[in-house]
Amino acid sequence: AQSVTQPDIHITVSEGASLELRCNYSYGATPYLFWYVQSPGQGLQLLLKYFSGDTLVQGIKGFEAEFKRSQSSFNLRKPSVHWSDAAEYFCAVGAWNTDKLIFGTGTRLQVFP
Amino acid sequence: GAGVSQSPSNKVTEKGKDVELRCDPISGHTALYWYRQRLGQGLEFLIYFQGNSAPDKSGLPSDRFSAERTGESVSTLTIQRTQQEDSAVYLCASSFGRGSTGEQFFGPGTRLTVL
């Protein structure tokens, strides 16, 4: 069955520390992978997406993600976290043969000064 | 407006009442999605509209839920005889083309509380 797993429900980091949010997927077709961020009281915003090509993709707000087919993973990273990065982060997977995205359950990021 | 808008932003209703939630997508976006987000959970797909095609209703949890879309504009999600388990944030998203391969633009959501 198609699924997306975000193993970490809640992560806390200090401002300035590095960050990695995990995402694993199970999908029959070649996946299209997305990371969205949901700030408090706001809708989701696309951070970055991977369709093909270079497996390291750059996104907005200094985020990047690496697609590893062998591990079925698409982890999100940031070298230095800012307090404004505190939000909920969702990984999602789609494909050319579907009109829908499957979302993970999200990881809530808390940033301490 | 430039983005997806939803109304109302908050709705409190009594169990058994009907509610209507509205979504105004970005002009020109052919695809429109409704999701439900329960507290502490991910996004649950409800229904998908693409142009003038028949909607994909495969995510609607019961026949109490229905949605309509007028052409490529406004959509309304209706929940009849609301139950407490319907309490959630209802998110609408639109995209130009297919939302599984392009960016979906999300509205701020409607927080529904059923007492």
PDB file of C-alpha atoms in Angstrom:
ATOM      1  CA  ALA A   1       0.000   0.000   0.000  1.00  0.00           C
ATOM      2  CA  GLN A   2       1.136   3.530  -0.679  1.00  0.00           C
ATOM      3  CA  SER A   3       2.184   5.374   2.442  1.00  0.00           C
ATOM      4  CA  VAL A   4       4.356   8.094   3.877  1.00  0.00           C
ATOM      5  CA  THR A   5       5.942   7.788   7.302  1.00  0.00           C
ATOM      6  CA  GLN A   6       7.357  10.591   9.374  1.00  0.00           C
ATOM      7  CA  PRO A   7       8.798   8.767  12.387  1.00  0.00           C
ATOM      8  CA  ASP A   8       9.347  11.836  14.531  1.00  0.00           C
ATOM      9  CA  ILE A   9       6.180  13.385  15.902  1.00  0.00           C
ATOM     10  CA  HIS A  10       7.939  16.187  17.744  1.00  0.00           C
ATOM     11  CA  ILE A  11      11.495  17.520  17.529  1.00  0.00           C
ATOM     12  CA  THR A  12      13.088  20.208  19.665  1.00  0.00           C
ATOM     13  CA  VAL A  13      16.297  21.965  18.665  1.00  0.00           C
ATOM     14  CA  SER A  14      18.205  25.014  19.783  1.00  0.00           C
ATOM     15  CA  GLU A  15      18.399  28.013  17.523  1.00  0.00           C
ATOM     16  CA  GLY A  16      21.467  27.760  15.323  1.00  0.00           C
ATOM     17  CA  ALA A  17      21.628  23.981  15.516  1.00  0.00           C
ATOM     18  CA  SER A  18      21.326  21.764  12.455  1.00  0.00           C
ATOM     19  CA  LEU A  19      18.088  19.982  11.645  1.00  0.00           C
ATOM     20  CA  GLU A  20      17.075  16.792   9.879  1.00  0.00           C
ATOM     21  CA  LEU A  21      13.456  15.678   9.559  1.00  0.00           C
ATOM     22  CA  ARG A  22      12.906  12.143   8.377  1.00  0.00           C
ATOM     23  CA  CYS A  23      10.496  10.945   5.720  1.00  0.00           C
ATOM     24  CA  ASN A  24      10.114   7.420   4.376  1.00  0.00           C
ATOM     25  CA  TYR A  25       7.718   6.426   1.646  1.00  0.00           C
ATOM     26  CA  SER A  26       6.259   3.299   0.128  1.00  0.00           C
ATOM     27  CA  TYR A  27       5.102   3.811  -3.426  1.00  0.00           C
ATOM     28  CA  GLY A  28       4.800   1.553  -6.433  1.00  0.00           C
ATOM     29  CA  ALA A  29       5.510   4.113  -9.111  1.00  0.00           C
ATOM     30  CA  THR A  30       8.416   6.517  -9.379  1.00  0.00           C
ATOM     31  CA  PRO A  31       7.553   9.042  -6.677  1.00  0.00           C
ATOM     32  CA  TYR A  32       7.254  12.759  -6.801  1.00  0.00           C
ATOM     33  CA  LEU A  33       8.203  14.004  -3.341  1.00  0.00           C
ATOM     34  CA  PHE A  34       7.267  17.178  -1.525  1.00  0.00           C
ATOM     35  CA  TRP A  35       7.892  18.924   1.773  1.00  0.00           C
ATOM     36  CA  TYR A  36       5.311  21.402   3.030  1.00  0.00           C
ATOM     37  CA  VAL A  37       5.470  23.630   6.115  1.00  0.00           C
ATOM     38  CA  GLN A  38       2.484  24.756   8.165  1.00  0.00           C
ATOM     39  CA  SER A  39       3.103  27.729  10.411  1.00  0.00           C
ATOM     40  CA  PRO A  40       0.672  28.335  13.278  1.00  0.00           C
ATOM     41  CA  GLY A  41      -2.696  29.526  12.023  1.00  0.00           C
ATOM     42  CA  GLN A  42      -1.675  29.350   8.393  1.00  0.00           C
ATOM     43  CA  GLY A  43      -2.116  27.053   5.452  1.00  0.00           C
ATOM     44  CA  LEU A  44       0.577  24.778   4.142  1.00  0.00           C
ATOM     45  CA  GLN A  45       3.375  26.218   2.020  1.00  0.00           C
ATOM     46  CA  LEU A  46       5.575  24.272  -0.351  1.00  0.00           C
ATOM     47  CA  LEU A  47       9.227  24.168   0.757  1.00  0.00           C
ATOM     48  CA  LEU A  48      10.641  22.034  -2.020  1.00  0.00           C
ATOM     49  CA  LYS A  49       9.876  19.175  -4.390  1.00  0.00           C
ATOM     50  CA  TYR A  50      11.708  16.384  -6.183  1.00  0.00           C
ATOM     51  CA  PHE A  51      10.642  14.910  -9.506  1.00  0.00           C
ATOM     52  CA  SER A  52      13.829  13.641 -11.112  1.00  0.00           C
ATOM     53  CA  GLY A  53      17.462  14.499 -11.719  1.00  0.00           C
ATOM     54  CA  ASP A  54      19.782  15.700  -8.999  1.00  0.00           C
ATOM     55  CA  THR A  55      18.820  13.911  -5.812  1.00  0.00           C
ATOM     56  CA  LEU A  56      19.704  16.900  -3.635  1.00  0.00           C
ATOM     57  CA  VAL A  57      17.112  19.620  -4.018  1.00  0.00           C
ATOM     58  CA  GLN A  58      17.166  23.131  -2.660  1.00  0.00           C
ATOM     59  CA  GLY A  59      14.102  24.867  -1.389  1.00  0.00           C
ATOM     60  CA  ILE A  60      12.993  28.094   0.165  1.00  0.00           C
ATOM     61  CA  LYS A  61      14.062  29.398   3.562  1.00  0.00           C
ATOM     62  CA  GLY A  62      17.425  27.624   3.368  1.00  0.00           C
ATOM     63  CA  PHE A  63      15.995  24.091   3.399  1.00  0.00           C
ATOM     64  CA  GLU A  64      17.235  21.182   1.324  1.00  0.00           C
ATOM     65  CA  ALA A  65      16.233  17.554   0.948  1.00  0.00           C
ATOM     66  CA  GLU A  66      17.941  14.471  -0.405  1.00  0.00           C
ATOM     67  CA  PHE A  67      16.171  11.675  -2.261  1.00  0.00           C
ATOM     68  CA  LYS A  68      17.648   8.255  -1.532  1.00  0.00           C
ATOM     69  CA  ARG A  69      15.912   5.627  -3.614  1.00  0.00           C
ATOM     70  CA  SER A  70      17.707   2.727  -1.923  1.00  0.00           C
ATOM     71  CA  GLN A  71      16.385   3.825   1.453  1.00  0.00           C
ATOM     72  CA  SER A  72      12.990   5.088   0.212  1.00  0.00           C
ATOM     73  CA  SER A  73      13.714   8.310   2.033  1.00  0.00           C
ATOM     74  CA  PHE A  74      13.420  12.018   1.414  1.00  0.00           C
ATOM     75  CA  ASN A  75      14.827  13.710   4.517  1.00  0.00           C
ATOM     76  CA  LEU A  76      14.627  17.459   5.011  1.00  0.00           C
ATOM     77  CA  ARG A  77      17.665  19.329   6.319  1.00  0.00           C
ATOM     78  CA  LYS A  78      18.712  22.775   7.370  1.00  0.00           C
ATOM     79  CA  PRO A  79      22.242  23.632   8.568  1.00  0.00           C
ATOM     80  CA  SER A  80      21.207  26.330  11.040  1.00  0.00           C
ATOM     81  CA  VAL A  81      17.687  26.630  12.409  1.00  0.00           C
ATOM     82  CA  HIS A  82      16.043  29.976  13.133  1.00  0.00           C
ATOM     83  CA  TRP A  83      13.336  30.569  15.707  1.00  0.00           C
ATOM     84  CA  SER A  84      10.920  31.357  12.854  1.00  0.00           C
ATOM     85  CA  ASP A  85      11.290  27.788  11.582  1.00  0.00           C
ATOM     86  CA  ALA A  86       9.110  26.544  14.428  1.00  0.00           C
ATOM     87  CA  ALA A  87       6.172  24.942  12.617  1.00  0.00           C
ATOM     88  CA  GLU A  88       4.720  21.632  11.491  1.00  0.00           C
ATOM     89  CA  TYR A  89       6.392  19.941   8.548  1.00  0.00           C
ATOM     90  CA  PHE A  90       4.663  17.508   6.218  1.00  0.00           C
ATOM     91  CA  CYS A  91       6.201  15.150   3.712  1.00  0.00           C
ATOM     92  CA  ALA A  92       4.009  14.113   0.776  1.00  0.00           C
ATOM     93  CA  VAL A  93       4.289  11.777  -2.197  1.00  0.00           C
ATOM     94  CA  GLY A  94       2.587  11.816  -5.587  1.00  0.00           C
ATOM     95  CA  ALA A  95       3.199  10.320  -9.007  1.00  0.00           C
ATOM     96  CA  TRP A  96       2.483  10.840 -12.694  1.00  0.00           C
ATOM     97  CA  ASN A  97      -0.315   8.273 -12.601  1.00  0.00           C
ATOM     98  CA  THR A  98      -2.350   9.801  -9.790  1.00  0.00           C
ATOM     99  CA  ASP A  99      -4.022  13.125  -9.114  1.00  0.00           C
ATOM    100  CA  LYS A 100      -3.650  12.923  -5.343  1.00  0.00           C
ATOM    101  CA  LEU A 101      -0.910  13.434  -2.811  1.00  0.00           C
ATOM    102  CA  ILE A 102      -0.422  11.207   0.206  1.00  0.00           C
ATOM    103  CA  PHE A 103       0.682  13.161   3.238  1.00  0.00           C
ATOM    104  CA  GLY A 104       2.603  11.999   6.268  1.00  0.00           C
ATOM    105  CA  THR A 105       1.326  12.719   9.762  1.00  0.00           C
ATOM    106  CA  GLY A 106       3.723  15.602  10.215  1.00  0.00           C
ATOM    107  CA  THR A 107       6.609  16.541  12.493  1.00  0.00           C
ATOM    108  CA  ARG A 108       6.228  19.435  14.871  1.00  0.00           C
ATOM    109  CA  LEU A 109       9.431  21.441  15.235  1.00  0.00           C
ATOM    110  CA  GLN A 110      10.057  23.481  18.347  1.00  0.00           C
ATOM    111  CA  VAL A 111      13.009  25.878  18.461  1.00  0.00           C
ATOM    112  CA  PHE A 112      14.541  27.073  21.715  1.00  0.00           C
ATOM    113  CA  PRO A 113      16.566  30.307  21.867  1.00  0.00           C
TER     114      PRO A 113
ATOM    115  CA  GLY B   1      -7.142  37.965  -3.837  1.00  0.00           C
ATOM    116  CA  ALA B   2      -3.795  36.421  -4.625  1.00  0.00           C
ATOM    117  CA  GLY B   3      -4.177  33.281  -2.554  1.00  0.00           C
ATOM    118  CA  VAL B   4      -6.702  30.628  -1.633  1.00  0.00           C
ATOM    119  CA  SER B   5      -9.296  31.921   0.795  1.00  0.00           C
ATOM    120  CA  GLN B   6     -11.641  29.993   3.032  1.00  0.00           C
ATOM    121  CA  SER B   7     -14.638  31.015   5.089  1.00  0.00           C
ATOM    122  CA  PRO B   8     -15.522  31.003   7.828  1.00  0.00           C
ATOM    123  CA  SER B   9     -12.184  30.784   9.608  1.00  0.00           C
ATOM    124  CA  ASN B  10     -13.899  29.285  12.638  1.00  0.00           C
ATOM    125  CA  LYS B  11     -17.234  27.536  12.999  1.00  0.00           C
ATOM    126  CA  VAL B  12     -18.806  26.250  16.191  1.00  0.00           C
ATOM    127  CA  THR B  13     -21.954  24.217  15.763  1.00  0.00           C
ATOM    128  CA  GLU B  14     -24.154  21.864  17.703  1.00  0.00           C
ATOM    129  CA  LYS B  15     -24.266  18.171  17.030  1.00  0.00           C
ATOM    130  CA  GLY B  16     -26.867  17.374  14.388  1.00  0.00           C
ATOM    131  CA  LYS B  17     -26.703  20.713  12.593  1.00  0.00           C
ATOM    132  CA  ASP B  18     -25.572  21.149   8.996  1.00  0.00           C
ATOM    133  CA  VAL B  19     -22.564  23.294   8.088  1.00  0.00           C
ATOM    134  CA  GLU B  20     -21.237  24.770   4.865  1.00  0.00           C
ATOM    135  CA  LEU B  21     -17.589  25.591   4.339  1.00  0.00           C
ATOM    136  CA  ARG B  22     -16.470  27.737   1.437  1.00  0.00           C
ATOM    137  CA  CYS B  23     -13.277  27.805  -0.609  1.00  0.00           C
ATOM    138  CA  ASP B  24     -12.216  30.408  -3.165  1.00  0.00           C
ATOM    139  CA  PRO B  25      -9.301  29.028  -5.187  1.00  0.00           C
ATOM    140  CA  ILE B  26      -6.668  30.982  -7.033  1.00  0.00           C
ATOM    141  CA  SER B  27      -8.069  32.263 -10.311  1.00  0.00           C
ATOM    142  CA  GLY B  28      -7.122  29.992 -13.209  1.00  0.00           C
ATOM    143  CA  HIS B  29      -6.400  26.947 -11.074  1.00  0.00           C
ATOM    144  CA  THR B  30      -8.217  23.987 -12.520  1.00  0.00           C
ATOM    145  CA  ALA B  31      -7.699  21.583  -9.618  1.00  0.00           C
ATOM    146  CA  LEU B  32      -9.250  21.944  -6.185  1.00  0.00           C
ATOM    147  CA  TYR B  33      -8.789  19.663  -3.170  1.00  0.00           C
ATOM    148  CA  TRP B  34     -10.459  19.394   0.210  1.00  0.00           C
ATOM    149  CA  TYR B  35      -8.599  17.859   3.154  1.00  0.00           C
ATOM    150  CA  ARG B  36      -9.434  17.214   6.777  1.00  0.00           C
ATOM    151  CA  GLN B  37      -6.815  17.672   9.466  1.00  0.00           C
ATOM    152  CA  ARG B  38      -7.672  16.267  12.844  1.00  0.00           C
ATOM    153  CA  LEU B  39      -5.725  17.369  15.892  1.00  0.00           C
ATOM    154  CA  GLY B  40      -2.264  15.849  15.854  1.00  0.00           C
ATOM    155  CA  GLN B  41      -2.820  14.038  12.583  1.00  0.00           C
ATOM    156  CA  GLY B  42      -1.836  14.472   8.969  1.00  0.00           C
ATOM    157  CA  LEU B  43      -3.950  15.619   6.075  1.00  0.00           C
ATOM    158  CA  GLU B  44      -6.763  13.317   5.114  1.00  0.00           C
ATOM    159  CA  PHE B  45      -7.877  13.635   1.483  1.00  0.00           C
ATOM    160  CA  LEU B  46     -11.617  14.183   1.083  1.00  0.00           C
ATOM    161  CA  ILE B  47     -12.477  15.179  -2.494  1.00  0.00           C
ATOM    162  CA  TYR B  48     -10.818  16.436  -5.684  1.00  0.00           C
ATOM    163  CA  PHE B  49     -12.181  18.527  -8.544  1.00  0.00           C
ATOM    164  CA  GLN B  50     -10.386  18.889 -11.865  1.00  0.00           C
ATOM    165  CA  GLY B  51     -11.927  21.213 -14.413  1.00  0.00           C
ATOM    166  CA  ASN B  52     -15.275  19.961 -15.636  1.00  0.00           C
ATOM    167  CA  SER B  53     -14.495  16.295 -14.937  1.00  0.00           C
ATOM    168  CA  ALA B  54     -16.482  14.265 -12.443  1.00  0.00           C
ATOM    169  CA  PRO B  55     -15.017  14.810  -8.973  1.00  0.00           C
ATOM    170  CA  ASP B  56     -13.029  12.147  -7.155  1.00  0.00           C
ATOM    171  CA  LYS B  57     -15.092  11.591  -4.017  1.00  0.00           C
ATOM    172  CA  SER B  58     -13.170   8.567  -2.816  1.00  0.00           C
ATOM    173  CA  GLY B  59     -12.027  10.245   0.404  1.00  0.00           C
ATOM    174  CA  LEU B  60     -15.401  11.362   1.730  1.00  0.00           C
ATOM    175  CA  PRO B  61     -15.863   9.516   5.046  1.00  0.00           C
ATOM    176  CA  SER B  62     -19.650   9.178   4.893  1.00  0.00           C
ATOM    177  CA  ASP B  63     -22.698  10.230   2.919  1.00  0.00           C
ATOM    178  CA  ARG B  64     -23.098  13.136   5.333  1.00  0.00           C
ATOM    179  CA  PHE B  65     -20.253  14.819   3.465  1.00  0.00           C
ATOM    180  CA  SER B  66     -20.701  16.381   0.038  1.00  0.00           C
ATOM    181  CA  ALA B  67     -19.034  19.063  -2.028  1.00  0.00           C
ATOM    182  CA  GLU B  68     -19.763  21.123  -5.085  1.00  0.00           C
ATOM    183  CA  ARG B  69     -17.725  23.321  -7.338  1.00  0.00           C
ATOM    184  CA  THR B  70     -19.028  25.850  -9.815  1.00  0.00           C
ATOM    185  CA  GLY B  71     -16.907  25.528 -12.923  1.00  0.00           C
ATOM    186  CA  GLU B  72     -13.353  26.363 -11.974  1.00  0.00           C
ATOM    187  CA  SER B  73     -14.266  28.718  -9.155  1.00  0.00           C
ATOM    188  CA  VAL B  74     -15.805  28.522  -5.710  1.00  0.00           C
ATOM    189  CA  SER B  75     -16.286  25.232  -3.910  1.00  0.00           C
ATOM    190  CA  THR B  76     -18.547  24.423  -0.971  1.00  0.00           C
ATOM    191  CA  LEU B  77     -18.072  21.496   1.394  1.00  0.00           C
ATOM    192  CA  THR B  78     -21.266  20.551   3.222  1.00  0.00           C
ATOM    193  CA  ILE B  79     -21.464  18.369   6.292  1.00  0.00           C
ATOM    194  CA  GLN B  80     -24.945  17.270   7.255  1.00  0.00           C
ATOM    195  CA  ARG B  81     -26.019  16.186  10.727  1.00  0.00           C
ATOM    196  CA  THR B  82     -22.608  17.003  12.184  1.00  0.00           C
ATOM    197  CA  GLN B  83     -21.054  14.683  14.743  1.00  0.00           C
ATOM    198  CA  GLN B  84     -18.387  15.412  17.328  1.00  0.00           C
ATOM    199  CA  GLU B  85     -15.865  13.372  15.356  1.00  0.00           C
ATOM    200  CA  ASP B  86     -16.260  15.885  12.507  1.00  0.00           C
ATOM    201  CA  SER B  87     -14.387  18.442  14.606  1.00  0.00           C
ATOM    202  CA  ALA B  88     -11.221  19.261  12.670  1.00  0.00           C
ATOM    203  CA  VAL B  89      -9.570  21.850  10.476  1.00  0.00           C
ATOM    204  CA  TYR B  90     -10.807  21.636   6.903  1.00  0.00           C
ATOM    205  CA  LEU B  91      -8.226  22.735   4.361  1.00  0.00           C
ATOM    206  CA  CYS B  92      -8.765  23.632   0.749  1.00  0.00           C
ATOM    207  CA  ALA B  93      -6.011  23.683  -1.862  1.00  0.00           C
ATOM    208  CA  SER B  94      -5.874  24.565  -5.529  1.00  0.00           C
ATOM    209  CA  SER B  95      -3.337  23.934  -8.256  1.00  0.00           C
ATOM    210  CA  PHE B  96      -2.781  24.718 -11.888  1.00  0.00           C
ATOM    211  CA  GLY B  97      -3.027  21.302 -13.449  1.00  0.00           C
ATOM    212  CA  ARG B  98      -2.589  18.174 -11.403  1.00  0.00           C
ATOM    213  CA  GLY B  99      -1.859  18.650  -7.736  1.00  0.00           C
ATOM    214  CA  SER B 100       0.103  15.427  -7.528  1.00  0.00           C
ATOM    215  CA  THR B 101       2.851  16.740  -9.766  1.00  0.00           C
ATOM    216  CA  GLY B 102       2.729  20.461  -9.158  1.00  0.00           C
ATOM    217  CA  GLU B 103       2.438  22.748  -6.210  1.00  0.00           C
ATOM    218  CA  GLN B 104      -0.781  22.858  -4.267  1.00  0.00           C
ATOM    219  CA  PHE B 105      -1.634  26.228  -2.778  1.00  0.00           C
ATOM    220  CA  PHE B 106      -3.438  25.943   0.526  1.00  0.00           C
ATOM    221  CA  GLY B 107      -5.944  28.181   2.217  1.00  0.00           C
ATOM    222  CA  PRO B 108      -5.718  28.952   5.943  1.00  0.00           C
ATOM    223  CA  GLY B 109      -8.435  26.446   6.761  1.00  0.00           C
ATOM    224  CA  THR B 110     -11.740  26.425   8.587  1.00  0.00           C
ATOM    225  CA  ARG B 111     -11.644  25.175  12.168  1.00  0.00           C
ATOM    226  CA  LEU B 112     -14.871  23.299  12.836  1.00  0.00           C
ATOM    227  CA  THR B 113     -15.922  22.513  16.394  1.00  0.00           C
ATOM    228  CA  VAL B 114     -18.962  20.340  16.956  1.00  0.00           C
ATOM    229  CA  LEU B 115     -20.322  20.547  20.498  1.00  0.00           C
TER     230      LEU B 115
END
